[in-house]
Coordinates of C-alpha atoms in Angstrom, one line a residue:
Chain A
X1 CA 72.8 -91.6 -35.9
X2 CA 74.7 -88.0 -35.1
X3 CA 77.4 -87.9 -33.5
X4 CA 78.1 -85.4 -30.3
X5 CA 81.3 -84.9 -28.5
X6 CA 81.1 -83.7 -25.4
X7 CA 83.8 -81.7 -24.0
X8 CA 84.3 -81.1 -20.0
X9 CA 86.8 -81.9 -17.7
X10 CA 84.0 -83.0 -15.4
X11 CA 83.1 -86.5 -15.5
X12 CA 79.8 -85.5 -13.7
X13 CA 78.8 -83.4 -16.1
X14 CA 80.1 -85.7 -19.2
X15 CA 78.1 -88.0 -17.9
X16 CA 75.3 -86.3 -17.2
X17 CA 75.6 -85.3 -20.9
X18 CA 76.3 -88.0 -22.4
X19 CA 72.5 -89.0 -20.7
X20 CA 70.8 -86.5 -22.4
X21 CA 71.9 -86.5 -25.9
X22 CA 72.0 -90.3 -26.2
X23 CA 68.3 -90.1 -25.0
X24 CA 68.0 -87.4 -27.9
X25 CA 70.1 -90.6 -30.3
X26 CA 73.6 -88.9 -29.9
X27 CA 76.3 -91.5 -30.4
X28 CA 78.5 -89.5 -27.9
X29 CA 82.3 -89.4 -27.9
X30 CA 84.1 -87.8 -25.2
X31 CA 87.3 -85.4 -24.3
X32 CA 88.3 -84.5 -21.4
X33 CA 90.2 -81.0 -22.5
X34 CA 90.5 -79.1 -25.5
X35 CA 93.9 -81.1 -26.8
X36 CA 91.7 -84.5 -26.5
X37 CA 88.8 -83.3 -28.1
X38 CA 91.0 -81.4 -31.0
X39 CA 92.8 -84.9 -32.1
X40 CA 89.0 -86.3 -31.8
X41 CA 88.1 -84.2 -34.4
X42 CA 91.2 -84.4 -36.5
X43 CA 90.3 -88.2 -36.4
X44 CA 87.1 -87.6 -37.5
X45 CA 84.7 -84.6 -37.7
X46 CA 81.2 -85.1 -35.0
X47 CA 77.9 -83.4 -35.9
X48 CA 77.7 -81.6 -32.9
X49 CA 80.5 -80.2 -30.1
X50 CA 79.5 -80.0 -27.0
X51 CA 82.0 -77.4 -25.3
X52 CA 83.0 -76.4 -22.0
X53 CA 85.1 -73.1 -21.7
X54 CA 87.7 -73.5 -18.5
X55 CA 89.5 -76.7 -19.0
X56 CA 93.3 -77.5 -18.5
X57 CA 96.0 -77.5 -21.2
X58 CA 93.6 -76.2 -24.0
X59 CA 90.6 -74.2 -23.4
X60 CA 87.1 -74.2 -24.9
X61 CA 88.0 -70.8 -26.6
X62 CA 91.3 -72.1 -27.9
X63 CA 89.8 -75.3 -29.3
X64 CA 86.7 -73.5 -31.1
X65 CA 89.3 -71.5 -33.1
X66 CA 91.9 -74.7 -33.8
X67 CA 88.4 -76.5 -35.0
X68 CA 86.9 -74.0 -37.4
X69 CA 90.3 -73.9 -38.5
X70 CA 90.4 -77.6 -39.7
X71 CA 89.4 -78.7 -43.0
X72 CA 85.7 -79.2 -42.6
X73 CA 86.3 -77.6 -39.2
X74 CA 83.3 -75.2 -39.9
X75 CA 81.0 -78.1 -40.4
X76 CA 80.3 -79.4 -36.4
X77 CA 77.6 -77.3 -34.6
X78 CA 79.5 -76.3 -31.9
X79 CA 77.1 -75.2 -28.5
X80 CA 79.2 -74.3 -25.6
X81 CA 78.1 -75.1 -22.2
X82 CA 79.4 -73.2 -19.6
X83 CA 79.8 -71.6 -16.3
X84 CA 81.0 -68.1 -18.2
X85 CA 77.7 -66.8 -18.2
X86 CA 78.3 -63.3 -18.8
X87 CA 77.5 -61.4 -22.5
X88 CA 81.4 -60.6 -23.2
X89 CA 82.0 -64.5 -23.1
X90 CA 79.0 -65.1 -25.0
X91 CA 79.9 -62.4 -27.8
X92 CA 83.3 -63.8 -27.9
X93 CA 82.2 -67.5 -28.4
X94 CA 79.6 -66.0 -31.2
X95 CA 82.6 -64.3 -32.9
X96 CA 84.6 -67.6 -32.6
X97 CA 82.0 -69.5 -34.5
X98 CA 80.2 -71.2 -31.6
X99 CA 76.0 -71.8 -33.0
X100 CA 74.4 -72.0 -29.6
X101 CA 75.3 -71.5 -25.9
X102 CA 74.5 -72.8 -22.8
X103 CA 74.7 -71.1 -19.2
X104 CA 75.0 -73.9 -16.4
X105 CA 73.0 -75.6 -14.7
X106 CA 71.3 -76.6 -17.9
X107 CA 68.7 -79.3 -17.4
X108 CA 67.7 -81.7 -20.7
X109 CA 64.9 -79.1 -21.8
X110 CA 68.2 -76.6 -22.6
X111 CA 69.7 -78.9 -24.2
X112 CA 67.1 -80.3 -26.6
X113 CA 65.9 -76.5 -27.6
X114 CA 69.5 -75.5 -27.9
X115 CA 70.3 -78.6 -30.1
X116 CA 66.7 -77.9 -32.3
X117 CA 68.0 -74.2 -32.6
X118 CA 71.2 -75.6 -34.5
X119 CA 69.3 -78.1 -36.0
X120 CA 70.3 -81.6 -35.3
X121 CA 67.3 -82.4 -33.8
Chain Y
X1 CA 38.2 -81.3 -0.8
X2 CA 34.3 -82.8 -1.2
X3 CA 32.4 -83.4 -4.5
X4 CA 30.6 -80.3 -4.0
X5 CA 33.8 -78.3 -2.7
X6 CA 35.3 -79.5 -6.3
X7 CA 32.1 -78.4 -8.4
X8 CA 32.1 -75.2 -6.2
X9 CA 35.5 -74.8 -7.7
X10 CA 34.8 -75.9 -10.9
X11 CA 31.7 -73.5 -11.5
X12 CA 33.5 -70.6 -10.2
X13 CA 36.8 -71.1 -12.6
X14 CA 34.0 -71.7 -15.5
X15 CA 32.4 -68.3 -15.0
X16 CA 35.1 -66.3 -14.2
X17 CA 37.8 -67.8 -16.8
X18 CA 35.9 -70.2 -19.1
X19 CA 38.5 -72.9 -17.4
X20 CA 36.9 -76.0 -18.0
X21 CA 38.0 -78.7 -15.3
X22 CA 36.9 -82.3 -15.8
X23 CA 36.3 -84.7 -12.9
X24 CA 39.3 -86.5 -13.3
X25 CA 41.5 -82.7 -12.4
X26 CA 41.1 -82.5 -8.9
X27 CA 44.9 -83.1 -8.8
X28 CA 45.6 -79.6 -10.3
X29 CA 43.0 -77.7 -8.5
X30 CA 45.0 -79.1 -4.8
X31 CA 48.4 -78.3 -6.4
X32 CA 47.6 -74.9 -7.8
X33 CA 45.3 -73.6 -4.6
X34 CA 47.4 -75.3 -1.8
X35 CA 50.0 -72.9 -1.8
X36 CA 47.3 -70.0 -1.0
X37 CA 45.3 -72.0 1.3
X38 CA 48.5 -72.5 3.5
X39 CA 49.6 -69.0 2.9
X40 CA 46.2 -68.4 4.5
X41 CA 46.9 -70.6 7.2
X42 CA 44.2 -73.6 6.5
X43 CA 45.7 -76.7 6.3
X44 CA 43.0 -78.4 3.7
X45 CA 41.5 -76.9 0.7
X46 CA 38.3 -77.4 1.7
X47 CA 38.6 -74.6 4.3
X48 CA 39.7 -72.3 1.8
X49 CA 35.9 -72.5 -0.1
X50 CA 33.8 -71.2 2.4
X51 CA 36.1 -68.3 2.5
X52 CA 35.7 -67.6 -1.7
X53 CA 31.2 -67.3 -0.7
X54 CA 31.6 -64.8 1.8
X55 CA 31.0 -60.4 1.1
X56 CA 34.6 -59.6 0.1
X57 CA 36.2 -62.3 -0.8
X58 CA 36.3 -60.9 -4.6
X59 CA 40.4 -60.6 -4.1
X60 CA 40.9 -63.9 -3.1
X61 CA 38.6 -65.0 -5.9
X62 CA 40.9 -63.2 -8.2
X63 CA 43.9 -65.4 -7.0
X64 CA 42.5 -68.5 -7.0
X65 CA 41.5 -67.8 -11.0
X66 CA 45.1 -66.4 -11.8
X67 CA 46.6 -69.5 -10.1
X68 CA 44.9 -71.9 -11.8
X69 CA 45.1 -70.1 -15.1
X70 CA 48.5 -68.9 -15.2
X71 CA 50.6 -71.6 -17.4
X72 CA 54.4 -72.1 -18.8
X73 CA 55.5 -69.5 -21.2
X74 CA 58.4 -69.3 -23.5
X75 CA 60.1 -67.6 -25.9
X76 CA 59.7 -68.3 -29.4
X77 CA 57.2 -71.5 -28.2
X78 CA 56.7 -73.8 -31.1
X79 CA 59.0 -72.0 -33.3
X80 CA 56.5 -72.7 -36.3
X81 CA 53.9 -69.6 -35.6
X82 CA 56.6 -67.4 -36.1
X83 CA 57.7 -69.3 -39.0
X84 CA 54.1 -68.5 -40.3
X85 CA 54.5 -64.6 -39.0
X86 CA 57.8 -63.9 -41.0
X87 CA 57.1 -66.1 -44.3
X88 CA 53.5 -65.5 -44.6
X89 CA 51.6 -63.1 -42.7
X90 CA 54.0 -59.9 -42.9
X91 CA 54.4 -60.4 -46.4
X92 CA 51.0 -60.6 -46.7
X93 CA 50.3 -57.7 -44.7
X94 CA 53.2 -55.4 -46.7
X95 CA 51.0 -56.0 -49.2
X96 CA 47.6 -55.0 -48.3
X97 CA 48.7 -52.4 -45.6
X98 CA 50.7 -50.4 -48.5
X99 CA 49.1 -47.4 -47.8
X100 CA 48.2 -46.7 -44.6
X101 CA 51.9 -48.9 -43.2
X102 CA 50.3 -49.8 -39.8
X103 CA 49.7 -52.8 -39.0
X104 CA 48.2 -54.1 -35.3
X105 CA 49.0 -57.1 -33.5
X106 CA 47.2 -58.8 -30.3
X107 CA 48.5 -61.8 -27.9
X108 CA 45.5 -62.6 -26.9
X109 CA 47.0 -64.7 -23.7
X110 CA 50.6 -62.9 -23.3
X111 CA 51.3 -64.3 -19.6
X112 CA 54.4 -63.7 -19.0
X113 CA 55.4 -61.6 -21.8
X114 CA 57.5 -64.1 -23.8
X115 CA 55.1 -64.5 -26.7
X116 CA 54.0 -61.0 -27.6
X117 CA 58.1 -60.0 -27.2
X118 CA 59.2 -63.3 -29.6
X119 CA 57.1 -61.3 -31.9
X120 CA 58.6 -57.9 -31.2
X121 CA 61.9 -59.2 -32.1
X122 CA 60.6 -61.0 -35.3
X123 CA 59.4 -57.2 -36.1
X124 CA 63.3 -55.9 -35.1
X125 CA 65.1 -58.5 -37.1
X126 CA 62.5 -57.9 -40.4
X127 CA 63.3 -53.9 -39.7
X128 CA 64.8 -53.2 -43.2
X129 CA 61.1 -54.6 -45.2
X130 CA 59.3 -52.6 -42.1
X131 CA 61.2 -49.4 -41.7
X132 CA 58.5 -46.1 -41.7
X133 CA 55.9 -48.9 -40.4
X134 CA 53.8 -48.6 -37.5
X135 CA 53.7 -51.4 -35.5
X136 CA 51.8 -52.0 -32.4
X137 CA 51.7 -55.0 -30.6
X138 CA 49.0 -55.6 -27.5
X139 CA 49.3 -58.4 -25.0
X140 CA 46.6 -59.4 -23.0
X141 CA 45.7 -61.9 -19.8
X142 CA 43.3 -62.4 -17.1
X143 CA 45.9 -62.2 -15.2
X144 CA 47.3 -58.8 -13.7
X145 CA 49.8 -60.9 -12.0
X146 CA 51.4 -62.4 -14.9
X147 CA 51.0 -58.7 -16.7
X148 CA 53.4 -56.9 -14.0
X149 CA 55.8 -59.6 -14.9
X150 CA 55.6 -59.1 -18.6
X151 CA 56.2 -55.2 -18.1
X152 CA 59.3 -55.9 -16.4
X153 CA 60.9 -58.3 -18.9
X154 CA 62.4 -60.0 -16.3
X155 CA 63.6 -63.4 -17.2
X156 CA 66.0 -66.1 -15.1
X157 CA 68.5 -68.0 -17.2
X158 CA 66.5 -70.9 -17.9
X159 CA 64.0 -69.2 -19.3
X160 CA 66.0 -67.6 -22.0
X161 CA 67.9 -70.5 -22.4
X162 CA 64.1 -72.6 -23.9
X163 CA 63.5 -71.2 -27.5
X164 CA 65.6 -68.0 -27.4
X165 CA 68.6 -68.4 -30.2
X166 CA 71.3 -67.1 -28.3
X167 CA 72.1 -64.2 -30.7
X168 CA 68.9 -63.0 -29.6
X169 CA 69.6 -63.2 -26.6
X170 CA 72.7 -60.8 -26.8
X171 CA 70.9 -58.8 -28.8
X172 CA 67.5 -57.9 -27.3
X173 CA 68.4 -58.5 -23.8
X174 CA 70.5 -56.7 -20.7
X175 CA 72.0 -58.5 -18.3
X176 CA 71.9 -58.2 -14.3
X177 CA 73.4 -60.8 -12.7
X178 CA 71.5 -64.1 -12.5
X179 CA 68.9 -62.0 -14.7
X180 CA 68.1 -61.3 -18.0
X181 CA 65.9 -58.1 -18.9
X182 CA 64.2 -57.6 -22.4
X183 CA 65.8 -53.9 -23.8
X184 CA 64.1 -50.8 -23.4
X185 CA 63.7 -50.2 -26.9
X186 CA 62.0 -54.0 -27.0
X187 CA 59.6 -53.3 -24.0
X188 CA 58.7 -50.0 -25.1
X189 CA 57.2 -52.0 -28.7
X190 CA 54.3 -54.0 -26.5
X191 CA 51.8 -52.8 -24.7
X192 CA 49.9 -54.5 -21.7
X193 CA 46.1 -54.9 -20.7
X194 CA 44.0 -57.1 -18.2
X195 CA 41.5 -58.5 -20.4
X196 CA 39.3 -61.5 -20.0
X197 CA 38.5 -63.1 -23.4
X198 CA 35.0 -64.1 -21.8
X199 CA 33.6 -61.0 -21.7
X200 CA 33.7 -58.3 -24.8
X201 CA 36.8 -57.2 -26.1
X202 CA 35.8 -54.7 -29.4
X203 CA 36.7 -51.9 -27.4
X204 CA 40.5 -53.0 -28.2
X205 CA 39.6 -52.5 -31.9
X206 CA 40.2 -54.8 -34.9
X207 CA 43.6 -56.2 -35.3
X208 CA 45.8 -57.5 -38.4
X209 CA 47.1 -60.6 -36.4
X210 CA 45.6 -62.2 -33.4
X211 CA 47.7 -64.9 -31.4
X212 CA 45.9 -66.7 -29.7
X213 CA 47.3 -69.9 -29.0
X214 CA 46.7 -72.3 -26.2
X215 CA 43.7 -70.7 -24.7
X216 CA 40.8 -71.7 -26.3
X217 CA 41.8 -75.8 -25.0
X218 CA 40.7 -74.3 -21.9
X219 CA 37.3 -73.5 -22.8
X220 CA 33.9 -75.7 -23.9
X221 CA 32.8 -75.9 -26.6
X222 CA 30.3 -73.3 -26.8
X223 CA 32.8 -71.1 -25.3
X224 CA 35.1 -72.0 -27.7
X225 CA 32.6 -70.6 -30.6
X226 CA 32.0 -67.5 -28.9
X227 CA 35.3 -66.7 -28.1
X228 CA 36.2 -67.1 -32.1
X229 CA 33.1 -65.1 -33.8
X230 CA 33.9 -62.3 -31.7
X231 CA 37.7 -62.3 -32.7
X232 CA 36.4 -62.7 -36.5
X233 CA 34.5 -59.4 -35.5
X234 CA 37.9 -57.8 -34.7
X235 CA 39.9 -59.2 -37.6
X236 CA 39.5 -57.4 -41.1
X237 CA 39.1 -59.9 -44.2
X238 CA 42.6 -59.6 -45.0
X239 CA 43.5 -60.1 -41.1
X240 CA 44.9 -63.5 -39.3
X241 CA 44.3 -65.9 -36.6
X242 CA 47.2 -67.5 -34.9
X243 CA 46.0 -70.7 -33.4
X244 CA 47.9 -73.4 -31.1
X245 CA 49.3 -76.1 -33.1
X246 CA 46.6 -78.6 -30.9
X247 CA 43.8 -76.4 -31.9
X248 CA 41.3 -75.9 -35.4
X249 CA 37.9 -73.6 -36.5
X250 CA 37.3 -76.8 -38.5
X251 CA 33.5 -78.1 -36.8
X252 CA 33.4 -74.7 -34.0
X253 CA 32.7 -71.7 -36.9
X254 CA 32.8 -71.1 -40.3
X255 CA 34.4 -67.1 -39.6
X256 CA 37.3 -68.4 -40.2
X257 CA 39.0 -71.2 -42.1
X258 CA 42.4 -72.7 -42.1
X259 CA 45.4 -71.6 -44.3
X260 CA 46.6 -74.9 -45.9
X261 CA 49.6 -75.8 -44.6
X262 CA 50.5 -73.3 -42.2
X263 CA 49.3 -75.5 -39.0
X264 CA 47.5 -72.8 -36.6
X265 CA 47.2 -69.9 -39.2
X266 CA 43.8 -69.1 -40.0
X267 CA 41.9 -66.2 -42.2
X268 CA 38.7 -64.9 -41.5
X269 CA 36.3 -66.2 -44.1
X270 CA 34.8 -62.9 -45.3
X271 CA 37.7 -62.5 -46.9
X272 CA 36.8 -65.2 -49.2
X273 CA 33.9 -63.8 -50.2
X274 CA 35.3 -60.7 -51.2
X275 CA 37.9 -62.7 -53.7
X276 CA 35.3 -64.4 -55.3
X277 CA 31.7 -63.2 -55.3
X278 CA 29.6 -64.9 -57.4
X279 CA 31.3 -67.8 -58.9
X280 CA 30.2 -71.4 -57.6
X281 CA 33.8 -72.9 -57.9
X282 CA 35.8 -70.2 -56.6
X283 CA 39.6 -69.6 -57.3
X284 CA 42.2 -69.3 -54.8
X285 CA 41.8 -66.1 -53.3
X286 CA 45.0 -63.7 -54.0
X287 CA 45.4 -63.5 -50.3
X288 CA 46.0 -67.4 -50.1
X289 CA 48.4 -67.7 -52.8
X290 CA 50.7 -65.1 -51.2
X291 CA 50.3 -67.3 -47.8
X292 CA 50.9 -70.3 -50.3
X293 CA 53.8 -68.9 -51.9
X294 CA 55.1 -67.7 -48.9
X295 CA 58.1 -70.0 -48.5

């Protein structure tokens, strides 16, 4: 089974997450901020990161850099799914190393093509 | 709505769309044609047939066909045809077109626009094997509605968030607002036509790739046939069909046959007669082993 974590510091939308992909056979793990999920991943590498972008501490932005720089940090497909909606934020997540984004709302369909397009499904 | 109110319906949507409704679809007709009826003011559907019999009613006619025939596009739908487009049939077509570097493309049922610009950006992103290439892409529907959309390249957030790789998205597309439009230089590739695939369409000339996917469900059998021996008409020997991945030739017509595996693509089968004339066990054609040895 792949592993997802989902990264938000909304427990709605974890939640609402965590629904989808495990209907799509994610074993989810979730963070709450970018400092959670990074000590996630330096415990152990997911398949897939699941990223919001405004979060306390240490933001979406911040984390995707500390991840690809991690040994193995360029493996995970990272898809951010976010409220920044505009094309600098997107060009800047591209840039980072993000695979796929996501503009909220997203509804399951989003999520499954946008998980296809990286190829974990 | 009555039995007869239903075959009334069902009769009219036959002739004017080839739309084949079975008994059992009465559901769809009320959720489709509710919306005009109340628009109109009835409250039931049945009060909106008598007012598709009388002298003038031909525009209302028109919406009724466009509403039930207007279905869920996306971009880059099934991801496989273009798969198909890129691997095999451009190649293909770089090949045989050498010399005169055209090459003509028809979406046979464009709706919204999304499938005939999915392949406008395939054509972008292959730009270095295409540069001095003509390219021309036609989308058709029975619908003008749909068309005006398409023109505009309009698109909300989710629906270039289904199918659309998001570099794609950044690259072909300008934002406004909530709204995503597809770039000039992208609209300006695809040309738009009402067309209605029942009645003859050789005046659009004969095409290098057809896409025509998801249509010919719609449509009976006999339809079905029609529909197919005309586009063989259109479609050179060294041409191809682009089928949906639920539809097949195999048991309608013998103008064209499938590409082994390359679910959807066919090639006409004149083609095959050119490759090998005379001899009872024919090789594989030159054409096919280029589609074979596409990937």
């Amino acid at each position: 089974m792949k592993t997802c974590l989902v990264v938000d510091d909304s427990s709605v939308i974890r939640k609402v997450a965590r629904r989808i992909l495990e209907g799509l056979e994610f074993a989810i793990t979730e963070a709450e901020d970018g400092e959670q999920a990074l000590s996630e991943c330096q415990r152990e590498l997911p398949d897939a990161v699941l990223l919001d972008w405004n979060m306390p501490r240490m933001d979406g932005y911040e984390f995707l850099r500390a991840l690809r720089r991690l040994p193995g940090g360029d493996r995970p497909k990272v898809v951010f799914c976010t409220t920044e909606n505009d094309v600098a934020h997107i060009a800047r997540a591209l840039h980072a190393g993000a695979n796929e984004y996501i503009m909220k709302p997203f509804d399951k369909d989003i999520v499954e093509a946008k998980f296809q397009e990286v190829g974990l499904i | 709505m009555t039995s007869n109110e239903y075959d009334y319906l069902r009769k009219l949507l036959k002739d004017r769309s080839g739309l084949v409704l079975s008994a059992d679809k009465q559901y769809l007709v009320e959720s489709r044609l509710l919306p005009i009826a109340r628009r109109l003011g009835l409250t039931k559907l049945s009060e909106l047939v008598p007012k598709l019999k009388v002298p003038g009613a031909e525009p209302l006619i028109v919406e009724v066909v466009e509403a039930m025939t207007t279905n869920e596009s996306f971009f880059f739908r099934d991801k496989v045809p273009f798969d198909h487009f890129r691997e095999t049939v451009v190649p293909a077509l770089l090949a045989a077109r050498a010399q005169e570097r055209r090459i003509r493309i028809w979406c046979a049922a464009a709706s919204t626009g999304q499938e005939p610009y999915s392949i406008a950006m395939c054509v972008k992103e292959m730009a270095a094997k295409l540069a001095g290439w003509r390219i021309e892409i036609i989308g058709t529907d029975l619908s003008v509605e749909v068309l005006e959309k398409a023109k505009a390249g309009v698109y909300s957030q989710f629906e270039v968030q289904r199918g659309l790789p998001i570099n794609m998205l950044v690259k072909y597309f300008v934002q406004s607002g909530e709204t995503w439009q597809i770039a000039p230089e992208l609209r300006a590739m695809v040309q738009y036509r009402p067309l209605n695939l029942l009645v003859d369409f050789a005046h659009l000339g004969n095409f290098d790739v057809i896409f025509c996917r998801n249509v010919l469900i719609y449509f009976d059998q006999p339809t079905k046939i029609d529909v197919l021996v005309r586009l063989a008409r259109i479609t050179p020997a060294d041409g191809f069909l682009m089928l949906g991945a639920a539809e097949t030739v195999v048991g309608l017509t013998d103008t064209f046959r499938p590409v082994p595996e390359r679910r959807g693509l066919c090639v006409p089968t004149k083609g095959d007669a050119k490759a090998a004339p005379a001899k009872p066990k024919a090789p594989e054609s030159p054409r096919l082993a280029v589609a074979a040895g596409g990937r």
